[in-house]
Tab-separated table of N, CA and C in Angstrom:
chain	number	residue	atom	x	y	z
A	1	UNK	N	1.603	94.700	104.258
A	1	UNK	CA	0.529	95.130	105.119
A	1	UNK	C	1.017	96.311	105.951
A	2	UNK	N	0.063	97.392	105.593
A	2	UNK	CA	0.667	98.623	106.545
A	2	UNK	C	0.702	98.454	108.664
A	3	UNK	N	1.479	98.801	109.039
A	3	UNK	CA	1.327	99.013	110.298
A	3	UNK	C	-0.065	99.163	111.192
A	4	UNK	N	-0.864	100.393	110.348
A	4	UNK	CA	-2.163	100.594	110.932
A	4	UNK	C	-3.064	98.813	111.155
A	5	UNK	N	-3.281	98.311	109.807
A	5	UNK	CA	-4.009	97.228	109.589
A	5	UNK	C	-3.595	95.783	110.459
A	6	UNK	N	-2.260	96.338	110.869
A	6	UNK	CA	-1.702	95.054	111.947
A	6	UNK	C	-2.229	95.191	113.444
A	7	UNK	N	-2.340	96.295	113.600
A	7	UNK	CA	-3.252	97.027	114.617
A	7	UNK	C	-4.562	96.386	114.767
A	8	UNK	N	-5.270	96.632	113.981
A	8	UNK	CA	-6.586	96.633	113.700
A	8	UNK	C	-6.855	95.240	113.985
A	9	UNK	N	-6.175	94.060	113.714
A	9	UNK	CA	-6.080	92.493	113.630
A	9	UNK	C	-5.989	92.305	115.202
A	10	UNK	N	-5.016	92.793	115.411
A	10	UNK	CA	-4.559	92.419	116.545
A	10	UNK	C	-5.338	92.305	117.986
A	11	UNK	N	-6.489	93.822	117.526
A	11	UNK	CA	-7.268	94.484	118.625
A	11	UNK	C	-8.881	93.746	117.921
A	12	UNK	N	-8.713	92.573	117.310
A	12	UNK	CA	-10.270	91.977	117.073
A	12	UNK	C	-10.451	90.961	117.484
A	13	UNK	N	-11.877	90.595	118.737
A	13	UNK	CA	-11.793	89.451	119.345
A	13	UNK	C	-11.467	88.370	118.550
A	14	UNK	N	-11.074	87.079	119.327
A	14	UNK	CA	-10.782	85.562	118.253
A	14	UNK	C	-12.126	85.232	118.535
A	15	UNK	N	-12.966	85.331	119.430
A	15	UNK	CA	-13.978	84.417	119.549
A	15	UNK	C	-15.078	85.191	120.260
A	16	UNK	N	-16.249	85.334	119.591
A	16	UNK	CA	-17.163	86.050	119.826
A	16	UNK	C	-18.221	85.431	120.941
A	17	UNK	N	-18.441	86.001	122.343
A	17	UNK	CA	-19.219	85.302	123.272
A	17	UNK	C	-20.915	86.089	122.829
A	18	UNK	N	-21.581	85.916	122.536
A	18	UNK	CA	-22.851	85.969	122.036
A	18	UNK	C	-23.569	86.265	123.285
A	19	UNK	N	-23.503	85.434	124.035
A	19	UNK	CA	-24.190	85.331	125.645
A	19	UNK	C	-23.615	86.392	126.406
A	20	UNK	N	-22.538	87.347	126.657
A	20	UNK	CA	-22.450	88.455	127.344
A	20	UNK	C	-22.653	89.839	126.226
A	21	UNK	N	-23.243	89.415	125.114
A	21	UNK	CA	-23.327	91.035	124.686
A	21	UNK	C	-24.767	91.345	125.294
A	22	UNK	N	-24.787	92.340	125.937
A	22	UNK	CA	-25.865	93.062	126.474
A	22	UNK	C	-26.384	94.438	125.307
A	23	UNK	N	-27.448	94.117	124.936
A	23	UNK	CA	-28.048	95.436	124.344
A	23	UNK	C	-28.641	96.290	125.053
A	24	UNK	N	-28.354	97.564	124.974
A	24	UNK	CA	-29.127	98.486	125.723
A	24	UNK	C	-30.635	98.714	125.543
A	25	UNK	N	-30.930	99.576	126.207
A	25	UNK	CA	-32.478	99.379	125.988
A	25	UNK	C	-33.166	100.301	125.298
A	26	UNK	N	-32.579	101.223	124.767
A	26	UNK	CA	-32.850	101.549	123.002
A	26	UNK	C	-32.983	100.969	121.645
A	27	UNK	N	-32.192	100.071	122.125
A	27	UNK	CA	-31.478	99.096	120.681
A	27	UNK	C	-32.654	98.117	121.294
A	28	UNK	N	-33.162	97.632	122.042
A	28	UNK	CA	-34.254	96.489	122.187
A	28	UNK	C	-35.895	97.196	122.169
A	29	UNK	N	-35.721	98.754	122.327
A	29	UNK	CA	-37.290	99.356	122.289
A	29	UNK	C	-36.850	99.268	120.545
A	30	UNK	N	-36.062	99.570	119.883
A	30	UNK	CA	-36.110	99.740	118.354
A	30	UNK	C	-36.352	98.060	117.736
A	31	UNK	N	-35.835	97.261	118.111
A	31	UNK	CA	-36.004	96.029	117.594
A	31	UNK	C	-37.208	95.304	117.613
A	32	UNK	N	-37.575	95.578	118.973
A	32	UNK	CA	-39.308	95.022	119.305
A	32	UNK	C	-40.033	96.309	118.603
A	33	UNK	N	-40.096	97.376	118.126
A	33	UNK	CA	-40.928	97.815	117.248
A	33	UNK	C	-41.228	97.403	116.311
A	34	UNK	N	-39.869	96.866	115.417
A	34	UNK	CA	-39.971	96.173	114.195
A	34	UNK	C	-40.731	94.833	114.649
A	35	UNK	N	-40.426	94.250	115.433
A	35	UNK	CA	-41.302	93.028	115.689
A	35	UNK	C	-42.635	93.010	115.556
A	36	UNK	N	-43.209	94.028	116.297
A	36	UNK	CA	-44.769	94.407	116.720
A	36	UNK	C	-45.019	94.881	115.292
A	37	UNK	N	-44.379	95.426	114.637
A	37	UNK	CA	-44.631	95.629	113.306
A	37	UNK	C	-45.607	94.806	112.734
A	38	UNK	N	-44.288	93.359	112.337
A	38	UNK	CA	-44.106	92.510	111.741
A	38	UNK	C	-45.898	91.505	112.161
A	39	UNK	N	-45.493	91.552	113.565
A	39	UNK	CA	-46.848	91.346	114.410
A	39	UNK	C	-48.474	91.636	113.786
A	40	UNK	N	-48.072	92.938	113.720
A	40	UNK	CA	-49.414	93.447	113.135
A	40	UNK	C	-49.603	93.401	111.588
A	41	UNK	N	-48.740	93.099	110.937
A	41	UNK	CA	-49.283	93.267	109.600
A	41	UNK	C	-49.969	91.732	109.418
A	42	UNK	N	-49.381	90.713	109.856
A	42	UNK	CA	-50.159	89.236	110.426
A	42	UNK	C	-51.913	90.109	110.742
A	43	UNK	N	-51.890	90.605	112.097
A	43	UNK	CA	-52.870	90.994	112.782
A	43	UNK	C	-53.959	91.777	112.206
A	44	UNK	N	-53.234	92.606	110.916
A	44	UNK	CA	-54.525	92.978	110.355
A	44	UNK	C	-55.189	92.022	109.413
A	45	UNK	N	-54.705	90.766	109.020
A	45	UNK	CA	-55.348	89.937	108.321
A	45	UNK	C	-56.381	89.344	108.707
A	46	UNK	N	-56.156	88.717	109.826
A	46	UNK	CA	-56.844	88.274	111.148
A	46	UNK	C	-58.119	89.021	111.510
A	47	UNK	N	-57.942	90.695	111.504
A	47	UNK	CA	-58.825	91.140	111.868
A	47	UNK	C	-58.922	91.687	110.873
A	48	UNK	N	-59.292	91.836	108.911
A	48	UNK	CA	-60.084	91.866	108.154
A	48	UNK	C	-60.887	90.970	108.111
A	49	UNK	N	-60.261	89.332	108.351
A	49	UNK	CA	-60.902	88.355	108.104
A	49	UNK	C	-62.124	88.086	108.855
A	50	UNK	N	-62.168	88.339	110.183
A	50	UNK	CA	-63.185	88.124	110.981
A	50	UNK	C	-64.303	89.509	110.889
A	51	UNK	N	-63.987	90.426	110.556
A	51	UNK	CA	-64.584	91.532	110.055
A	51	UNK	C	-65.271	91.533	108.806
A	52	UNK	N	-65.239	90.394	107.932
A	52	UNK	CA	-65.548	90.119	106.451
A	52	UNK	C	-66.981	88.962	106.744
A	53	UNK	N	-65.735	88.097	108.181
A	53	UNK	CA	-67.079	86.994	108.559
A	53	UNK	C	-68.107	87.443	109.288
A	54	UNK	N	-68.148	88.199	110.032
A	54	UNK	CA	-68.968	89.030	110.816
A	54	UNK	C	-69.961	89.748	110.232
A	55	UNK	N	-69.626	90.400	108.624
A	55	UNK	CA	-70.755	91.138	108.348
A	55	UNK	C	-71.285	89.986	107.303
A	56	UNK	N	-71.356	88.880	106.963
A	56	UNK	CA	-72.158	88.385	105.604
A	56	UNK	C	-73.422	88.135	105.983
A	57	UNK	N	-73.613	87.847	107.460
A	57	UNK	CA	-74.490	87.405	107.917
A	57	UNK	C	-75.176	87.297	109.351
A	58	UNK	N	-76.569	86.974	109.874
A	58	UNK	CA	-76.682	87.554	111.118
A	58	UNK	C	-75.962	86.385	111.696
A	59	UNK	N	-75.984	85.028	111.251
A	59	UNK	CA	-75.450	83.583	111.751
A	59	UNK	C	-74.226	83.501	111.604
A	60	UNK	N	-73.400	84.493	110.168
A	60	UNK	CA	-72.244	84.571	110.649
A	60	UNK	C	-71.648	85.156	111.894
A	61	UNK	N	-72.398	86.321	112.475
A	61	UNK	CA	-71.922	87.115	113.311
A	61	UNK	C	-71.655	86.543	114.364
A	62	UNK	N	-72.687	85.740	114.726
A	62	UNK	CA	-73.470	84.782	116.335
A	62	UNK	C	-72.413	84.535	115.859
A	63	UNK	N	-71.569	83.537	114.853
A	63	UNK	CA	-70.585	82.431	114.912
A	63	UNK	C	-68.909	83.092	115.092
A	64	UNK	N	-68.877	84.289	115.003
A	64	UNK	CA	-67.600	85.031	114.984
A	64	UNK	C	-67.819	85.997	116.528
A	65	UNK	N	-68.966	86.045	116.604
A	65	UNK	CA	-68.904	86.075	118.057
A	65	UNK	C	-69.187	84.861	119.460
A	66	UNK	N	-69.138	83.974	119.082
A	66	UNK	CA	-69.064	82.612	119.879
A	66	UNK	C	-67.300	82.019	119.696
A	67	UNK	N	-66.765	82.589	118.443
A	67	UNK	CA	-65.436	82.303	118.797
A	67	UNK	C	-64.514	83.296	119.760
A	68	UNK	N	-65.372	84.243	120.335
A	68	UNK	CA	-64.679	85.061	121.790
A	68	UNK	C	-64.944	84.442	122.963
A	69	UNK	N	-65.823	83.455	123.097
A	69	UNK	CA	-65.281	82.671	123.931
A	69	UNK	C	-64.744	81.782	124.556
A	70	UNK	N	-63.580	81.558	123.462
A	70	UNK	CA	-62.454	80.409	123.359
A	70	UNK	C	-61.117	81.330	123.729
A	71	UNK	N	-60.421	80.206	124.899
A	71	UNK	CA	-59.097	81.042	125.414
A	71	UNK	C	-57.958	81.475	124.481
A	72	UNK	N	-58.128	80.796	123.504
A	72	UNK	CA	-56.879	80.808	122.565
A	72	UNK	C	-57.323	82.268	121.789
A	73	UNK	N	-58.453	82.349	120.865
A	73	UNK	CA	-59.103	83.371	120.379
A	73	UNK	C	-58.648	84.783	121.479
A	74	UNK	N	-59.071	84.713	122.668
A	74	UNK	CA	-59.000	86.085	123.746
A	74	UNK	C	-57.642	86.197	124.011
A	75	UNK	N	-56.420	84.968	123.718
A	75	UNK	CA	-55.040	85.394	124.319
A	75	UNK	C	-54.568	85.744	122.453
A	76	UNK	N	-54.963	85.453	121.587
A	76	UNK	CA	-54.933	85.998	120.319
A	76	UNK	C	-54.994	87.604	119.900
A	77	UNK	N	-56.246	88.104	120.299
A	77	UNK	CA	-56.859	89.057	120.665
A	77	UNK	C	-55.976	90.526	121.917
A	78	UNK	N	-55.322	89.509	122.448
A	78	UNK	CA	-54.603	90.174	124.120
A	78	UNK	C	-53.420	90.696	123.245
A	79	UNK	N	-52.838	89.584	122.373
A	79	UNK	CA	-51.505	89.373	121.839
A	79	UNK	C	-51.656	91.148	120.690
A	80	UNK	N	-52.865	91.569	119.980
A	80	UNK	CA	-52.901	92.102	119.040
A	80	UNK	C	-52.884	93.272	119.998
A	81	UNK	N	-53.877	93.236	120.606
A	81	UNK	CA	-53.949	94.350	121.150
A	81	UNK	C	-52.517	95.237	121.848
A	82	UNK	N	-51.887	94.036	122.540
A	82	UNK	CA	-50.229	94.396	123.119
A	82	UNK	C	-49.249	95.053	122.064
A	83	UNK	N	-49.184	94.307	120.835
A	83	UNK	CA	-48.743	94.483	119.831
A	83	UNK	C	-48.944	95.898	119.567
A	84	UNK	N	-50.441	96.382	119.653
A	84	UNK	CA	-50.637	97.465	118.984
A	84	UNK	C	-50.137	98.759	119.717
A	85	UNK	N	-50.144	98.580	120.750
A	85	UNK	CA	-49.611	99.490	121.790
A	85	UNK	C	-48.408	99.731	121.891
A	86	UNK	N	-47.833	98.868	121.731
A	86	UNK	CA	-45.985	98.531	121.776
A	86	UNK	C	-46.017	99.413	120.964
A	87	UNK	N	-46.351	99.246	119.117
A	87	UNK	CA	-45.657	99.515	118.101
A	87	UNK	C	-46.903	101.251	117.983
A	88	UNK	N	-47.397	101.297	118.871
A	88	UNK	CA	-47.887	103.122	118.836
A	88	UNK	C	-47.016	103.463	119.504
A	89	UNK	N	-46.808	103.578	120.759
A	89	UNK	CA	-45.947	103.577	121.817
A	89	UNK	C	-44.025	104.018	121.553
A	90	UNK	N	-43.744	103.091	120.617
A	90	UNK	CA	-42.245	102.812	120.109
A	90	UNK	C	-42.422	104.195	119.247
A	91	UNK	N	-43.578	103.850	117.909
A	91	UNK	CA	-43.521	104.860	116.938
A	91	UNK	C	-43.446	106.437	117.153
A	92	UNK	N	-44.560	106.464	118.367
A	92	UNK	CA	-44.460	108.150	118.786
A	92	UNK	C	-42.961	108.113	119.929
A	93	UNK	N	-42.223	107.354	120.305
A	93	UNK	CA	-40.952	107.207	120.641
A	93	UNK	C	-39.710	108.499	119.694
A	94	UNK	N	-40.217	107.109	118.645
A	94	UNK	CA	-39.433	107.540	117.161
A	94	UNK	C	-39.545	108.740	116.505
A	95	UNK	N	-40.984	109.325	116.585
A	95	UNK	CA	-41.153	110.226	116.128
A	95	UNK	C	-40.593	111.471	116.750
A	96	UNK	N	-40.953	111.344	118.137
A	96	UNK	CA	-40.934	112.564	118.825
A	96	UNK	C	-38.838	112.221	118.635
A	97	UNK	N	-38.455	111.492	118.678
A	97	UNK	CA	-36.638	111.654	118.349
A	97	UNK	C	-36.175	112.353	117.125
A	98	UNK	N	-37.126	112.145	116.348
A	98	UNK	CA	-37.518	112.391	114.659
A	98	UNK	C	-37.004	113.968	114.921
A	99	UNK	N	-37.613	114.399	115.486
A	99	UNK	CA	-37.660	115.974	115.799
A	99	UNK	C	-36.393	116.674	116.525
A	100	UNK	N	-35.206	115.506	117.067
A	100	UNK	CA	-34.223	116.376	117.482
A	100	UNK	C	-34.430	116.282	119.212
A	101	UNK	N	-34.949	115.876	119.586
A	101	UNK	CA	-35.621	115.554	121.157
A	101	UNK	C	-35.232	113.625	121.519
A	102	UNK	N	-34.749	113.960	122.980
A	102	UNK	CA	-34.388	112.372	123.449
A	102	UNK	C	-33.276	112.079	122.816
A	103	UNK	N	-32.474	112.318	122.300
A	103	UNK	CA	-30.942	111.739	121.497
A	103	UNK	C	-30.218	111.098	122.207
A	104	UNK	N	-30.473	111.848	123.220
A	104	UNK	CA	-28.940	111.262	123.983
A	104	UNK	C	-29.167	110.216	125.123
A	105	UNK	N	-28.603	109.847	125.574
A	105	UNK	CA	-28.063	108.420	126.210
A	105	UNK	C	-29.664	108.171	127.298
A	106	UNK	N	-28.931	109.627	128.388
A	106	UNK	CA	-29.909	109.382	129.527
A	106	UNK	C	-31.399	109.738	129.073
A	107	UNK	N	-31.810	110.893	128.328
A	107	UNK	CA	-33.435	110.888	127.653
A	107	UNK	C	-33.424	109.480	126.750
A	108	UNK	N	-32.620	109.235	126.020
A	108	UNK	CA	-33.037	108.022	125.555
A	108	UNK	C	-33.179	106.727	126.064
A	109	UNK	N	-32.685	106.592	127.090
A	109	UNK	CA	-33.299	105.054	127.926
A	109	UNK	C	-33.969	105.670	128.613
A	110	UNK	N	-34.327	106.886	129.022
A	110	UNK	CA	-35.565	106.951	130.006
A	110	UNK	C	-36.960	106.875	128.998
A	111	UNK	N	-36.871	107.311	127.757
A	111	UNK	CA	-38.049	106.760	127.115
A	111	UNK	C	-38.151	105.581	126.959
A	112	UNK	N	-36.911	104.813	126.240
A	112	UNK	CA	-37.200	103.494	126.455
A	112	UNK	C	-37.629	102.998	127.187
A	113	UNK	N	-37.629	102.828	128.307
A	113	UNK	CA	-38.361	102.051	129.539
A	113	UNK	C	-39.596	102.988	130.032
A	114	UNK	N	-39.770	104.448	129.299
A	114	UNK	CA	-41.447	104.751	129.355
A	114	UNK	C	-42.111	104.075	129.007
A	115	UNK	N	-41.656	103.339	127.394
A	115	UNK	CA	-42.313	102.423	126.545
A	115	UNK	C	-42.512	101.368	127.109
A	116	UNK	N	-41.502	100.542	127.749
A	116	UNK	CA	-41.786	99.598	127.990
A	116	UNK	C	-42.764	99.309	129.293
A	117	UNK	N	-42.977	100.404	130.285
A	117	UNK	CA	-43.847	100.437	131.146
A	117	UNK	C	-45.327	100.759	130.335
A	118	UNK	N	-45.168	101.555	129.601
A	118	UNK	CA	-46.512	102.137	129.029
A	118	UNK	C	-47.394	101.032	128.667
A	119	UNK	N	-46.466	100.169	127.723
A	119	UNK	CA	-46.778	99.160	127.227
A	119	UNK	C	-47.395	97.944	128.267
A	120	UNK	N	-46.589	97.591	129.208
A	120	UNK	CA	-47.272	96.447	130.405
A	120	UNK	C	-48.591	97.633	130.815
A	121	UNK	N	-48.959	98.546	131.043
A	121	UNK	CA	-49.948	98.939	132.113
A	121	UNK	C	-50.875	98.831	130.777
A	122	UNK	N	-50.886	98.809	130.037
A	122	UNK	CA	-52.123	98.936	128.317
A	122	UNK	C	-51.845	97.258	128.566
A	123	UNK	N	-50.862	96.406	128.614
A	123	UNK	CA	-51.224	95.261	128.477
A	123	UNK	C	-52.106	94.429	129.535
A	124	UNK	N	-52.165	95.061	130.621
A	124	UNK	CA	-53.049	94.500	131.769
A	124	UNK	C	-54.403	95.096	131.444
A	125	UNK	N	-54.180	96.602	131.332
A	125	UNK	CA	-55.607	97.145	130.765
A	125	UNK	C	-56.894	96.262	129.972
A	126	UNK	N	-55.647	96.302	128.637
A	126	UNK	CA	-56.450	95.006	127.995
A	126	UNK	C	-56.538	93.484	128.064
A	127	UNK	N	-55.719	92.963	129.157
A	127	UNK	CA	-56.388	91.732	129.667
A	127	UNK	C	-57.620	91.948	129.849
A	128	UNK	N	-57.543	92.874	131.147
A	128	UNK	CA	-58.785	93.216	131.943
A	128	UNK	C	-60.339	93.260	131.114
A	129	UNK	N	-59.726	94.152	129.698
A	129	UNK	CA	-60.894	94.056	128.954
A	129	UNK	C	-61.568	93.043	128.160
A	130	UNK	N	-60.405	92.164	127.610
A	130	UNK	CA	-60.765	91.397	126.821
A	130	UNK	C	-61.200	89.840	127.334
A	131	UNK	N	-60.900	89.728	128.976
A	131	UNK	CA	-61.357	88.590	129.892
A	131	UNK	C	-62.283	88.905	130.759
């Protein structure tokens, strides 16, 4: 075993504490994008489906609109809408980095936490709207 590789052993934790790794808040605006992603591709099913029930009929409609006023349905609804914002929000993040802009440390957590503010003031927004 060369010298270098005894090095390398030597300088690798034995035991990995899970509970003090802190991610920055780039690495958590990129991860919850993928989430909200993941979120919405669920979410557009949801909302073809009720969009399919809504038009067959005038009694379907009454009945797909009587399920808006059930709490679970409107925090359903809150959930998509949040989702959707996050993952616009993150994406034009991404994009506008796409371009060579925000790279570095301090522009890049100050967008991050644009996002994540952007995101709570659209998520109260649409409480507001959808209750």
């Amino acid at each position: 075993m060369e010298l270098s590789e005894q090095n390398v052993k030597k300088q690798r934790p034995v035991h990995l504490d899970l509970q003090t790794i802190r991610f920055p808040a780039t690495a958590i605006v990129s991860i919850l994008h993928r989430v909200s992603g993941v979120i919405m591709l669920f979410a557009v099913g949801i909302l073809i489906w009720l969009l399919k029930s809504s038009l067959a009929s005038a009694e379907s409609f009454a009945g797909v609109q009587s399920l808006f006023d059930n709490f679970v349905v409107k925090f359903i609804m809150w959930g998509i809408l949040t989702a959707l914002a996050y993952h616009l929000f993150g994406g034009l993040r991404h994009l506008v980095m796409d371009t060579g802009r925000w790279e570095e440390l301090a522009s890049g957590t100050a967008s991050a936490k644009a996002v994540f503010v952007l995101t709570v003031a659209f998520s109260i927004l649409a409480g507001l709207w959808v209750w």
